[in-house]
CSV table of C-alpha atoms in Angstrom, one decimal:
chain,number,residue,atom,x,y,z
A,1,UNK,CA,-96.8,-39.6,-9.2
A,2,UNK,CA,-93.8,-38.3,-10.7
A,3,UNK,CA,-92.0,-36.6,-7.9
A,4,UNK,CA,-88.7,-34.9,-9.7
A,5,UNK,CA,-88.0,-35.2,-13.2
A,6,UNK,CA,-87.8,-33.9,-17.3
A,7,UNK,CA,-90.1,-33.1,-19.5
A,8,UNK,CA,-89.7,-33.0,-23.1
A,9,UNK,CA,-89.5,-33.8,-27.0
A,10,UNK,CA,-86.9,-36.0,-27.7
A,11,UNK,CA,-85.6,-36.7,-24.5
A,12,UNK,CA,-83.1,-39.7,-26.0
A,13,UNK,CA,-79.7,-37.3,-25.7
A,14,UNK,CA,-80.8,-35.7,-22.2
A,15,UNK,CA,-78.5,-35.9,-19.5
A,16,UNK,CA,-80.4,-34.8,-16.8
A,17,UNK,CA,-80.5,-38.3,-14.7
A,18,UNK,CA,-77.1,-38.5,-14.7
A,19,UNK,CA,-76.7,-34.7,-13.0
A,20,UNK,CA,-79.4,-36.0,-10.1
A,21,UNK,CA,-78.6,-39.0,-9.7
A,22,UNK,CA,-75.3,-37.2,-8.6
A,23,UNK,CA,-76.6,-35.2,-6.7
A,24,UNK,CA,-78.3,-37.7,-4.6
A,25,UNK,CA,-81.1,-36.5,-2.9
A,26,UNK,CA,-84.3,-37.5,-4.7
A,27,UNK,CA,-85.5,-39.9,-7.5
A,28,UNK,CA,-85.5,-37.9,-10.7
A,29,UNK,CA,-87.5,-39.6,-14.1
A,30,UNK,CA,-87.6,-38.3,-17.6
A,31,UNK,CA,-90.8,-38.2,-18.9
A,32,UNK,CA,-91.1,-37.8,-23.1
A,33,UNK,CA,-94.4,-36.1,-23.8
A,34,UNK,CA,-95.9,-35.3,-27.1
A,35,UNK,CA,-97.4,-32.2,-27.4
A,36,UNK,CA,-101.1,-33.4,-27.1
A,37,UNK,CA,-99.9,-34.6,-23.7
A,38,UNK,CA,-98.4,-31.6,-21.8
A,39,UNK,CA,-101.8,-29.8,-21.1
A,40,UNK,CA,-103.0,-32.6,-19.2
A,41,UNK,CA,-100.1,-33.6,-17.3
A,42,UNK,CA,-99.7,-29.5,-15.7
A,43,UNK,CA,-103.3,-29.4,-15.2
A,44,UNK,CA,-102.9,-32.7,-12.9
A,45,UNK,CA,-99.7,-30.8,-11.3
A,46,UNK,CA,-98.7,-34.5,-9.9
A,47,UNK,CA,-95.0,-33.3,-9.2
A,48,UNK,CA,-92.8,-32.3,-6.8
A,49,UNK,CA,-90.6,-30.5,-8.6
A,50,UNK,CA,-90.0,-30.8,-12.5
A,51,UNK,CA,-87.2,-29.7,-15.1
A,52,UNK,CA,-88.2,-28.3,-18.7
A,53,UNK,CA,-86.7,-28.6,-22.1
A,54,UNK,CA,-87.4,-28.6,-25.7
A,55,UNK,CA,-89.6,-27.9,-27.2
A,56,UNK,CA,-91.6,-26.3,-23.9
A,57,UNK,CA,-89.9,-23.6,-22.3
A,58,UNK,CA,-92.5,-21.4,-23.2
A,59,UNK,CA,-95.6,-24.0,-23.4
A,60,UNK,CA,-95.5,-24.3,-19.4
A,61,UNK,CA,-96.3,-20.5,-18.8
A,62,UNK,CA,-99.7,-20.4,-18.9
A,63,UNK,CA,-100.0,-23.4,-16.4
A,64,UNK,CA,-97.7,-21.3,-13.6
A,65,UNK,CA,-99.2,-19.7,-10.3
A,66,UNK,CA,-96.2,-18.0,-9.6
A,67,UNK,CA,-92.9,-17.1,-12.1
A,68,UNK,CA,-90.0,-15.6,-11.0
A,69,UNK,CA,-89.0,-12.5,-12.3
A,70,UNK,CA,-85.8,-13.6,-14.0
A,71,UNK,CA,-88.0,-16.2,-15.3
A,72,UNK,CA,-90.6,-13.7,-16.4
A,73,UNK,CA,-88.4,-11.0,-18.4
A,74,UNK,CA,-86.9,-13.7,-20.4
A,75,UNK,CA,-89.7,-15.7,-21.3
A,76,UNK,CA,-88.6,-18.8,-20.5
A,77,UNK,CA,-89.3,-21.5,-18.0
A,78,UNK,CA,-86.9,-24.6,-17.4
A,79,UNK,CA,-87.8,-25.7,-13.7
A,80,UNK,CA,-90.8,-25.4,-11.9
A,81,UNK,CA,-91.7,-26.5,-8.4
A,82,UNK,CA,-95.1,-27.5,-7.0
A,83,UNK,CA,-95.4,-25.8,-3.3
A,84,UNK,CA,-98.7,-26.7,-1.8
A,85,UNK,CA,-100.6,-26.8,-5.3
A,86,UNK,CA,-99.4,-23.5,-6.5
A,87,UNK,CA,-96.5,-23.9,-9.6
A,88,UNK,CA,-93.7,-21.6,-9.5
A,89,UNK,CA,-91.6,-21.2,-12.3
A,90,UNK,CA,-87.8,-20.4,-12.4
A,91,UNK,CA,-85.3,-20.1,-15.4
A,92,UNK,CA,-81.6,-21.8,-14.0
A,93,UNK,CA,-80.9,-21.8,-17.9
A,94,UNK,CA,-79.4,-17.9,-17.5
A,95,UNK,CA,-76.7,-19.1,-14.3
A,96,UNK,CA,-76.2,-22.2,-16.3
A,97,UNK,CA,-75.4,-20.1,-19.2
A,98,UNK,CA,-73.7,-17.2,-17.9
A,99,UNK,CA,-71.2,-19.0,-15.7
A,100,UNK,CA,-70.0,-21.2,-18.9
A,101,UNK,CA,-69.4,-18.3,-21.0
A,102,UNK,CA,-67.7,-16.6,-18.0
A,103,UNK,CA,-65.7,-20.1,-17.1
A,104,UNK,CA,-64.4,-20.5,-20.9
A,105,UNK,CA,-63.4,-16.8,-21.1
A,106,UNK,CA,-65.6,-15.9,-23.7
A,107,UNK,CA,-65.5,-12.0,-23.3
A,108,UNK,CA,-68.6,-10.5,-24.5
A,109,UNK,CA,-69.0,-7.0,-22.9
A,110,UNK,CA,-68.9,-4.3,-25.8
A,111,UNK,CA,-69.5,-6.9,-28.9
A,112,UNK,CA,-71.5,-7.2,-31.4
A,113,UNK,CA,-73.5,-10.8,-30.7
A,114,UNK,CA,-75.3,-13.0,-33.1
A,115,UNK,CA,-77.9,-15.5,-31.3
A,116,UNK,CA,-78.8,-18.7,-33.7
A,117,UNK,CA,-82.6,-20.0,-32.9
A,118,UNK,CA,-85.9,-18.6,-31.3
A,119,UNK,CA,-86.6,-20.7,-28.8
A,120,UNK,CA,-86.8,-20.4,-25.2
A,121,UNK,CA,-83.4,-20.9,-25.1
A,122,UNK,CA,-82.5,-18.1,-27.0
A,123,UNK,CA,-84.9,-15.7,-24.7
A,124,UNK,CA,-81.9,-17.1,-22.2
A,125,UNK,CA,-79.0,-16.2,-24.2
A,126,UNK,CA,-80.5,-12.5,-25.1
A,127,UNK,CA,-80.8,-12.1,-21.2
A,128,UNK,CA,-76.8,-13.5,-20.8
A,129,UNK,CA,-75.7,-11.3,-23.6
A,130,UNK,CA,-77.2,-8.3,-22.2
A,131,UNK,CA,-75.9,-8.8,-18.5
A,132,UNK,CA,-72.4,-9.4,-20.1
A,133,UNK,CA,-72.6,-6.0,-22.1
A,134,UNK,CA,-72.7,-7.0,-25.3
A,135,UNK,CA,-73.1,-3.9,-27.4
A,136,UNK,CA,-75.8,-5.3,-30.3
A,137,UNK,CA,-77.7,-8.8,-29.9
A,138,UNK,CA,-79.0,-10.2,-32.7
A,139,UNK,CA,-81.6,-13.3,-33.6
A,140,UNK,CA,-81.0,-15.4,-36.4
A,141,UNK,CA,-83.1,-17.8,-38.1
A,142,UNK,CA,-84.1,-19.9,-41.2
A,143,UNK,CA,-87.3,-17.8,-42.0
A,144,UNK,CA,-86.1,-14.6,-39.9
A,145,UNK,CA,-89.8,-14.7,-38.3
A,146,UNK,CA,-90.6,-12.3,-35.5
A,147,UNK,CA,-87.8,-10.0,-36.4
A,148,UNK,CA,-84.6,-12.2,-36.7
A,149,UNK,CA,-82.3,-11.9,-39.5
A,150,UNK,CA,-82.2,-14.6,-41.8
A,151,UNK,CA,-78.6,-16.7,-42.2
A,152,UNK,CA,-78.1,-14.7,-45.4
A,153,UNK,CA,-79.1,-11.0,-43.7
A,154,UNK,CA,-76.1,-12.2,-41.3
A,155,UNK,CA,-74.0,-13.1,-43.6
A,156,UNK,CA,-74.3,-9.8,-45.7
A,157,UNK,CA,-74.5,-7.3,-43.1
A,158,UNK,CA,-73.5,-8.7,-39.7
A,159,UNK,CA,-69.5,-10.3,-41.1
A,160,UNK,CA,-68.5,-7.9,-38.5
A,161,UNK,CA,-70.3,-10.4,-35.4
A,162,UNK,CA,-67.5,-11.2,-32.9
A,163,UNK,CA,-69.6,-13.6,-30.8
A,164,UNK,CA,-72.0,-16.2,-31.8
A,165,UNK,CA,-74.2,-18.3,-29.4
A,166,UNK,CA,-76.0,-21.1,-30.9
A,167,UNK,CA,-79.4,-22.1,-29.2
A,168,UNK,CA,-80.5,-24.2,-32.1
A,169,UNK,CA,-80.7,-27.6,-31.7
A,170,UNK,CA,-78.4,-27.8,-34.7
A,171,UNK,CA,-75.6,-30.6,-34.5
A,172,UNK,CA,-77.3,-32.1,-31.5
A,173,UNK,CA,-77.2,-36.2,-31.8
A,174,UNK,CA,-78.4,-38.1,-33.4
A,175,UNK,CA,-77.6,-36.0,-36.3
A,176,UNK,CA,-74.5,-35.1,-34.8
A,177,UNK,CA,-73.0,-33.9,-38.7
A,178,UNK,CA,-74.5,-30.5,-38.6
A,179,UNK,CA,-73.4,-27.1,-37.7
A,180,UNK,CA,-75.6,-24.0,-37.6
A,181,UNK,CA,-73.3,-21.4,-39.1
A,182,UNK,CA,-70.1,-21.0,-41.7
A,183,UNK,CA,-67.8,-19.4,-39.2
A,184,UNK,CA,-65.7,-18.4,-42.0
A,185,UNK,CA,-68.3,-15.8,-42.9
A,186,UNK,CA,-67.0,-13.8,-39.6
A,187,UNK,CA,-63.9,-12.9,-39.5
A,188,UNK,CA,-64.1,-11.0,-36.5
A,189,UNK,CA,-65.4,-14.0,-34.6
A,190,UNK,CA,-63.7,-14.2,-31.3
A,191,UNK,CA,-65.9,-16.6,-28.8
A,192,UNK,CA,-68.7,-19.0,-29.7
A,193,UNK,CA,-70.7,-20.7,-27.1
A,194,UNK,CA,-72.9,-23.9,-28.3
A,195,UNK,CA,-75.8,-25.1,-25.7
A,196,UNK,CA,-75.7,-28.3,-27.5
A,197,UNK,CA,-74.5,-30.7,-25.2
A,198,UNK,CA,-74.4,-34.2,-27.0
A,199,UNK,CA,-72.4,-34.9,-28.4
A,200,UNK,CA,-69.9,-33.5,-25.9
A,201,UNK,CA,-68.1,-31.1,-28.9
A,202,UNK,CA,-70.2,-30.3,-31.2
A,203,UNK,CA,-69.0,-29.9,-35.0
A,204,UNK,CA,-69.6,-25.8,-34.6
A,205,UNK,CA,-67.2,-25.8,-31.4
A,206,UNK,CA,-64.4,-28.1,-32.9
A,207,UNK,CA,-64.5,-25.7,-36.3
A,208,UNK,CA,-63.6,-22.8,-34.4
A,209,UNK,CA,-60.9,-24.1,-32.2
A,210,UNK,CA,-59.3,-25.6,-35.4
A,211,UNK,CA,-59.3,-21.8,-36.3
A,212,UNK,CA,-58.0,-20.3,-32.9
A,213,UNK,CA,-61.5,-19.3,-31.4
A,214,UNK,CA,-63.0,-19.6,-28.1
A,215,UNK,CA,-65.4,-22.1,-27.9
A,216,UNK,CA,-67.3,-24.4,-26.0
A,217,UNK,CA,-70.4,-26.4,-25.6
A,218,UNK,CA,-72.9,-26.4,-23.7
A,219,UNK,CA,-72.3,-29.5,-21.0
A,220,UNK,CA,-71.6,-27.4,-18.5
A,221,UNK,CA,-74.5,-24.9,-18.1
A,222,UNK,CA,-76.1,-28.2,-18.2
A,223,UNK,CA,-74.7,-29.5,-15.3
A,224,UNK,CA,-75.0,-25.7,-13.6
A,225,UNK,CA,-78.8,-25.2,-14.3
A,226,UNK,CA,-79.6,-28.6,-13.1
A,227,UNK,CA,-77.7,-27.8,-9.7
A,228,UNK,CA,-79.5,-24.2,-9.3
A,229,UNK,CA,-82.7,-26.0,-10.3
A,230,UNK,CA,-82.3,-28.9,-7.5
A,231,UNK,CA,-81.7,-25.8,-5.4
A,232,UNK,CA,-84.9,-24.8,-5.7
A,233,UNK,CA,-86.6,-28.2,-5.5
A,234,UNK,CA,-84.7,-28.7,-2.1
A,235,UNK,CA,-85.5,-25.1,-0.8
A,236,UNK,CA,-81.5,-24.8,0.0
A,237,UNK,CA,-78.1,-24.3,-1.4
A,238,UNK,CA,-75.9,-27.4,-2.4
A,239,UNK,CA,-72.0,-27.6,-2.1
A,240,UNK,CA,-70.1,-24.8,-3.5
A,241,UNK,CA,-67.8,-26.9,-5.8
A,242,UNK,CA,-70.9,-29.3,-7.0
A,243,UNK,CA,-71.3,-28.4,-10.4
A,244,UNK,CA,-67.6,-28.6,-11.2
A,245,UNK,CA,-67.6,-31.9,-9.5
A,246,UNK,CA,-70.5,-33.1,-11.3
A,247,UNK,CA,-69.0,-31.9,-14.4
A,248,UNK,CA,-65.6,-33.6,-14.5
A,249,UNK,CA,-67.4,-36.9,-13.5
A,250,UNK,CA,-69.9,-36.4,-16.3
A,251,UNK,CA,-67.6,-35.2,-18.5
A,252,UNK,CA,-64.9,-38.2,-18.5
A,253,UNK,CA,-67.4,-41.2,-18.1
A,254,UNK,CA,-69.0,-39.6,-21.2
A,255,UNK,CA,-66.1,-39.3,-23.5
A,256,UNK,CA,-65.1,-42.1,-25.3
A,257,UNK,CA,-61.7,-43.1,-25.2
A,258,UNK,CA,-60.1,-44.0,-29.0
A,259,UNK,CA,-56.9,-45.4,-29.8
A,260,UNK,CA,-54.9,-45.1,-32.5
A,261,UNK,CA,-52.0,-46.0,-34.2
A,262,UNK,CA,-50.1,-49.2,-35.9
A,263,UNK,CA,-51.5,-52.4,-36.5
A,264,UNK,CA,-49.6,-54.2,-33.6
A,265,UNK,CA,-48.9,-51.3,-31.3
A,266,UNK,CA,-51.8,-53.0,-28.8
A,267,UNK,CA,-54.8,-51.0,-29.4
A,268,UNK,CA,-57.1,-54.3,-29.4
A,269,UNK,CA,-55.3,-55.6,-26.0
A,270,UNK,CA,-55.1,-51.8,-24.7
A,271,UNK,CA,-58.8,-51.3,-25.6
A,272,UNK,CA,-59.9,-54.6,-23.8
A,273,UNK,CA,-58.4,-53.7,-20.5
A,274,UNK,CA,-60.1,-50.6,-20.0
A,275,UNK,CA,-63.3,-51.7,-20.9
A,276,UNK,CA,-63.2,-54.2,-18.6
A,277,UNK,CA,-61.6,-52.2,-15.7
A,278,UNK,CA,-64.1,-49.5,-16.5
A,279,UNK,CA,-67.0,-51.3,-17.3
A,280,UNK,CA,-67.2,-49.3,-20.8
A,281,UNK,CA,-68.4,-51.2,-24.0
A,282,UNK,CA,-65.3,-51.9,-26.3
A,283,UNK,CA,-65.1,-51.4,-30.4
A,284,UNK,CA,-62.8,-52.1,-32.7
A,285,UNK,CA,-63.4,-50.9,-36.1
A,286,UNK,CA,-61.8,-53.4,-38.0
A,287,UNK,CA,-63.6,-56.7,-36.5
A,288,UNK,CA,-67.2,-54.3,-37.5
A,289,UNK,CA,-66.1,-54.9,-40.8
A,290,UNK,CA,-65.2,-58.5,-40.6
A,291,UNK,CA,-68.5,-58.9,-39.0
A,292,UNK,CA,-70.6,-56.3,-41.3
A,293,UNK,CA,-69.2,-57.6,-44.6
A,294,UNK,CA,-69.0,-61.3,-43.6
A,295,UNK,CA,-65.1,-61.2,-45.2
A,296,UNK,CA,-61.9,-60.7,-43.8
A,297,UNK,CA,-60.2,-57.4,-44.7
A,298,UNK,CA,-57.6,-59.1,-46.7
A,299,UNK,CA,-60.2,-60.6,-48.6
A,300,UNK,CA,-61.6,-57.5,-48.8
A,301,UNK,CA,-58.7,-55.7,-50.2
A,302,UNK,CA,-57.8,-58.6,-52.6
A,303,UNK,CA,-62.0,-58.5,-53.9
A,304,UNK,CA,-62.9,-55.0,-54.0
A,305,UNK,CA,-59.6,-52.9,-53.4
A,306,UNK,CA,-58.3,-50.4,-50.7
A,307,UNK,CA,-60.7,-47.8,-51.7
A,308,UNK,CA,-63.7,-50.0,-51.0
A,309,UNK,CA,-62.4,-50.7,-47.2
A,310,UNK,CA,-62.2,-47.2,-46.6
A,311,UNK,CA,-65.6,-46.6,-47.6
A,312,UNK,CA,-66.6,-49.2,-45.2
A,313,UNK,CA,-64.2,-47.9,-42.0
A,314,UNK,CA,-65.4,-44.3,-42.9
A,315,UNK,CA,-69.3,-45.8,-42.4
A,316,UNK,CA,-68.1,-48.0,-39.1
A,317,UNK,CA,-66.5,-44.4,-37.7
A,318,UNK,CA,-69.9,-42.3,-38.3
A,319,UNK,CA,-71.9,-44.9,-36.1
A,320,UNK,CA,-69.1,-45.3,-33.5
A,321,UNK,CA,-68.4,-41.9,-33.2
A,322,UNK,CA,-72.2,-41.1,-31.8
A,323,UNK,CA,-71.4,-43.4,-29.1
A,324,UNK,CA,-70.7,-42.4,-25.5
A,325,UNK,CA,-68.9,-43.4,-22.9
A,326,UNK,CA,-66.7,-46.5,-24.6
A,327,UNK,CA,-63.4,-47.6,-25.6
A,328,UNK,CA,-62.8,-47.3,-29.3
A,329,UNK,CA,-60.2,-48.9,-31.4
A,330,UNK,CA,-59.4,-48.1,-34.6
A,331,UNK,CA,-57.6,-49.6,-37.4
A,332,UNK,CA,-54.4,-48.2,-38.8
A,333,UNK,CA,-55.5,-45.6,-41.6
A,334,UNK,CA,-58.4,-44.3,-39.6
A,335,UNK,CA,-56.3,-40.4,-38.7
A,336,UNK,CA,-54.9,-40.9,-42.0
A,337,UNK,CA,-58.3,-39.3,-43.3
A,338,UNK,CA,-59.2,-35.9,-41.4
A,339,UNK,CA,-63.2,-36.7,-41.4
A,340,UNK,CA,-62.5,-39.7,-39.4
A,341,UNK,CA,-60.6,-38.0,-36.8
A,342,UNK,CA,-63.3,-34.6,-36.7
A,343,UNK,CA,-65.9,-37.3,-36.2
A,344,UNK,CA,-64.2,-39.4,-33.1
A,345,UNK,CA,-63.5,-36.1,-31.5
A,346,UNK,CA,-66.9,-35.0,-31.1
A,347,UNK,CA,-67.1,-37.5,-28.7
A,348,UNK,CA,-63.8,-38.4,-27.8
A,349,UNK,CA,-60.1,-38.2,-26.8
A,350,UNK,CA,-57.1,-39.5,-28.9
A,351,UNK,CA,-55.0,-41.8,-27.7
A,352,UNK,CA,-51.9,-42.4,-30.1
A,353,UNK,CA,-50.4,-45.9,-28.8
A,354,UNK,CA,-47.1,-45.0,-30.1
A,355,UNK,CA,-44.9,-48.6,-30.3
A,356,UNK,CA,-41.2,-48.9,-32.0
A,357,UNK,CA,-41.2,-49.8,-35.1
A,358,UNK,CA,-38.5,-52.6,-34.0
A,359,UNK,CA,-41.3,-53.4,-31.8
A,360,UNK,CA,-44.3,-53.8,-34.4
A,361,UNK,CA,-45.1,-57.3,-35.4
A,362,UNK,CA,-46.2,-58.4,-39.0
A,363,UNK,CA,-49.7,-59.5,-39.2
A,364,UNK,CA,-50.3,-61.6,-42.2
A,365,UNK,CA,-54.4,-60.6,-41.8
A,366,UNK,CA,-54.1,-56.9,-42.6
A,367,UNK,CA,-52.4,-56.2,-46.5
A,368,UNK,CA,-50.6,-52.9,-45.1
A,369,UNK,CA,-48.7,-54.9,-42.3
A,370,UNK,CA,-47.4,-58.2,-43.8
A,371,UNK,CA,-43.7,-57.9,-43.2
A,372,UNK,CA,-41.8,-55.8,-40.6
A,373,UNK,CA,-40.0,-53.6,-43.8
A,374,UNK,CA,-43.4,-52.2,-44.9
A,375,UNK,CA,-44.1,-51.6,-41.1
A,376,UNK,CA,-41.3,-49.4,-40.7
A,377,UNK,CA,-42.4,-47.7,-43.6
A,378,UNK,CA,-45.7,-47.1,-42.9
A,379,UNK,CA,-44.6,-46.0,-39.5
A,380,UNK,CA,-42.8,-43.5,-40.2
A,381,UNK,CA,-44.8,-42.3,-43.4
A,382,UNK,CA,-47.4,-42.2,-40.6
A,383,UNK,CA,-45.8,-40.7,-37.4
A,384,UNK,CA,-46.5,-36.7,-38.3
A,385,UNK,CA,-50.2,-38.0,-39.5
A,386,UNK,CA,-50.5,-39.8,-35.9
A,387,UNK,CA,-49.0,-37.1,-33.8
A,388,UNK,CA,-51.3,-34.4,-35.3
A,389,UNK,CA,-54.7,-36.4,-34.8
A,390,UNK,CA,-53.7,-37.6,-31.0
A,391,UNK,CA,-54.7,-35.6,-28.1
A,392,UNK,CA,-52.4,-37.6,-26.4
A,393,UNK,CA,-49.4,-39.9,-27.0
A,394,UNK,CA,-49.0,-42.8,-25.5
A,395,UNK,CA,-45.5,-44.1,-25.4
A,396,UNK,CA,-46.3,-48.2,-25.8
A,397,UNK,CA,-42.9,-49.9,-25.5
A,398,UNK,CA,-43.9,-51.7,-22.2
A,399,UNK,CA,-46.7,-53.8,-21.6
A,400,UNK,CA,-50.5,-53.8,-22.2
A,401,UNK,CA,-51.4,-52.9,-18.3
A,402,UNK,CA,-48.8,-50.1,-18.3
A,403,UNK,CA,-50.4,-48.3,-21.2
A,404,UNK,CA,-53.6,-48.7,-19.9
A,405,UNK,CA,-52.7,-47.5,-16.3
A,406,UNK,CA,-51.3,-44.3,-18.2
A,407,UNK,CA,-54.7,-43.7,-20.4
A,408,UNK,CA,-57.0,-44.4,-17.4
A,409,UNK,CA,-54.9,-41.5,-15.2
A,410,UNK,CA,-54.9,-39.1,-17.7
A,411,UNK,CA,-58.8,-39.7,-19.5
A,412,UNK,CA,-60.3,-39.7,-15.3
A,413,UNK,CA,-58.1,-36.5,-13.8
């Protein structure tokens, strides 16, 4: 018997354990199903109480004894409990929702609001959107079925949109390189909420806060819905504070923490520490190579020119960037290319390990860094480069365990 748990298709990126585990009052399982499954698993009804995502929301219905009226006016189902035999069906998706868009101050009361997707989780956002007053609400989708506009209808007659909620699963990881929706095409555009939720920043929410626009994914209402939904499987109300708490854990033990900075300025040393003070897997970009390519990089440069290498890094910092939850270091040039540094912050935070030049020493095994003089130069040809890609600066002029005392106080507050 599966007593709590998830069902879905894919259920690889889900997050749910995580959320009950910290809540801490019942075992709780994913359980993948293909669609030729889920009609015999709700006609055995061998839960307790079960979550519901992709691509099901509105698969469970016909299986429900009872369905809350929320529930029932958007169409959706994401938790049901089993009380005696009889299913009851709930939808914690709309507080989930609704309290991120009010907690990252996404005003959408008298605005014209585009919704990206036809799922079940865009029956959700409608509901949200209309309880927040937006003034016209919108579906869009690829073949504009079942009366959605199509990207281009939007894009032609709906520039004017100043919110955009995307319910797509567009830019969720593994393919963690798309976005739904050329921003650009909206000038208007004032808040955009993503339910994507892995990675942690989504490509669509880092695109509009690089153009001053609200936005956020959709890890919180995440963490929300999952708290309202163990609510229901334990009949009573949790903590107030919970999902905030939950969040911030979830939130930093997720993120990956990436140096960068100068050859020598201790990312490799830094990087070690922490992974090992917080049990986190450690990378370093530049020993993938050497292990990759079977060559060291100054044989590589010497071989196949700088060009080459960065065609390799670039293809080390796609992988590493899906990860979650590690200790990243990087070699020198990575922020020197801004597709490097959009890709590490989907899932991370930037730590610029920022040593004195007069500090740096010359390592014969990388081309750029062979004697102190070039150092200086690079450092300082650098510094505006390294400054604008850090999320934080770390001042590095001490030793290894100071800098990593200062990163692990500010990545865990």
């Amino acid at each position: 018997m599966m007593e709590y748990g998830c069902i879905g298709n894919p259920l690889g990126h889900s997050f749910s354990v995580d959320i009950h585990k910290r809540i801490g009052r019942y075992e709780y399982t994913l359980r993948e199903l293909p669609p030729s499954d889920v009609d015999a698993f709700m006609r055995r009804r061998d839960f307790r109480g079960i979550n519901v995502t992709i691509p099901y929301k509105q698969t469970v219905i016909p299986y429900l004894d009872v369905i809350d009226e929320m529930a029932k006016s958007i169409g959706a189902v994401n938790t049901i409990v089993n009380r005696d035999g009889k299913l009851c069906g709930y939808n914690t998706d709309f507080g989930g929702m609704r309290a991120q868009i009010i907690r990252a101050g996404i005003e959408i009361c008298g605005k014209k609001t585009l919704i990206l997707g036809t799922g079940g989780t865009s029956n959700t956002a409608v509901a949200v959107a209309k309880d927040l007053g937006a003034s016209e609400i919108h579906r869009v989708s690829r073949s504009g079925k079942g009366g959605a506009l199509t990207y281009e209808e939007a894009y032609s007659a709906h520039s004017d949109a100043e919110i955009i909620i995307n319910t797509s699963p567009v830019g969720m990881y593994p393919n963690i390189d798309g976005i739904p929706i050329d921003i650009c095409a909206f000038p208007r555009l004032s808040g955009v909420f993503d339910a994507v939720f892995n990675p942690l920043n989504t490509r669509l929410v880092l695109k509009c806060r690089e153009n001053g626009i609200k936005a956020e994914s959709g890890l919180y209402m995440l963490v929300t819905q999952g708290v309202l939904a163990a609510e229901h499987f334990l009949g009573e109300k949790l903590p107030d504070g919970t999902a905030d708490r939950i969040f911030s854990e979830i939130s930093a033990e997720r993120r990956n923490i990436v140096l960068i900075g100068m050859a020598s300025s201790g990312k490799s040393t830094v990087g070690n520490l922490l992974s090992k003070r917080l049990g986190r897997p450690f990378y370093d970009t530049d020993k993938l190579i050497v292990e990759r390519s079977g060559m060291e990089i100054a044989e590589i440069f010497d071989k196949y020119g700088e060009g080459r290498f960065r065609e390799m890094e670039r293809e080390v910092v796609n992988e590493i960037a899906k990860e979650s939850g590690a200790v990243i270091a990087t070699g020198g040039g990575v922020p020197l290319f801004t597709e490097n540094v959009e890709k590490l912050r989907l899932n991370g935070k930037l730590y610029w390990l920022d040593r004195s030049p007069d500090l740096l020493t010359p390592t014969f095994d990388r081309p750029l860094a062979r004697d102190i003089e070039t150092m200086k130069r690079r450092y300082y040809e650098r510094y505006d480069v390294y400054k604008a890609a850090a999320d934080e600066t770390i001042i590095n002029n001490g030793t290894a365990i100071e800098a990593a005392n200062e990163i692990e106080r500010k990545h865990l507050k």
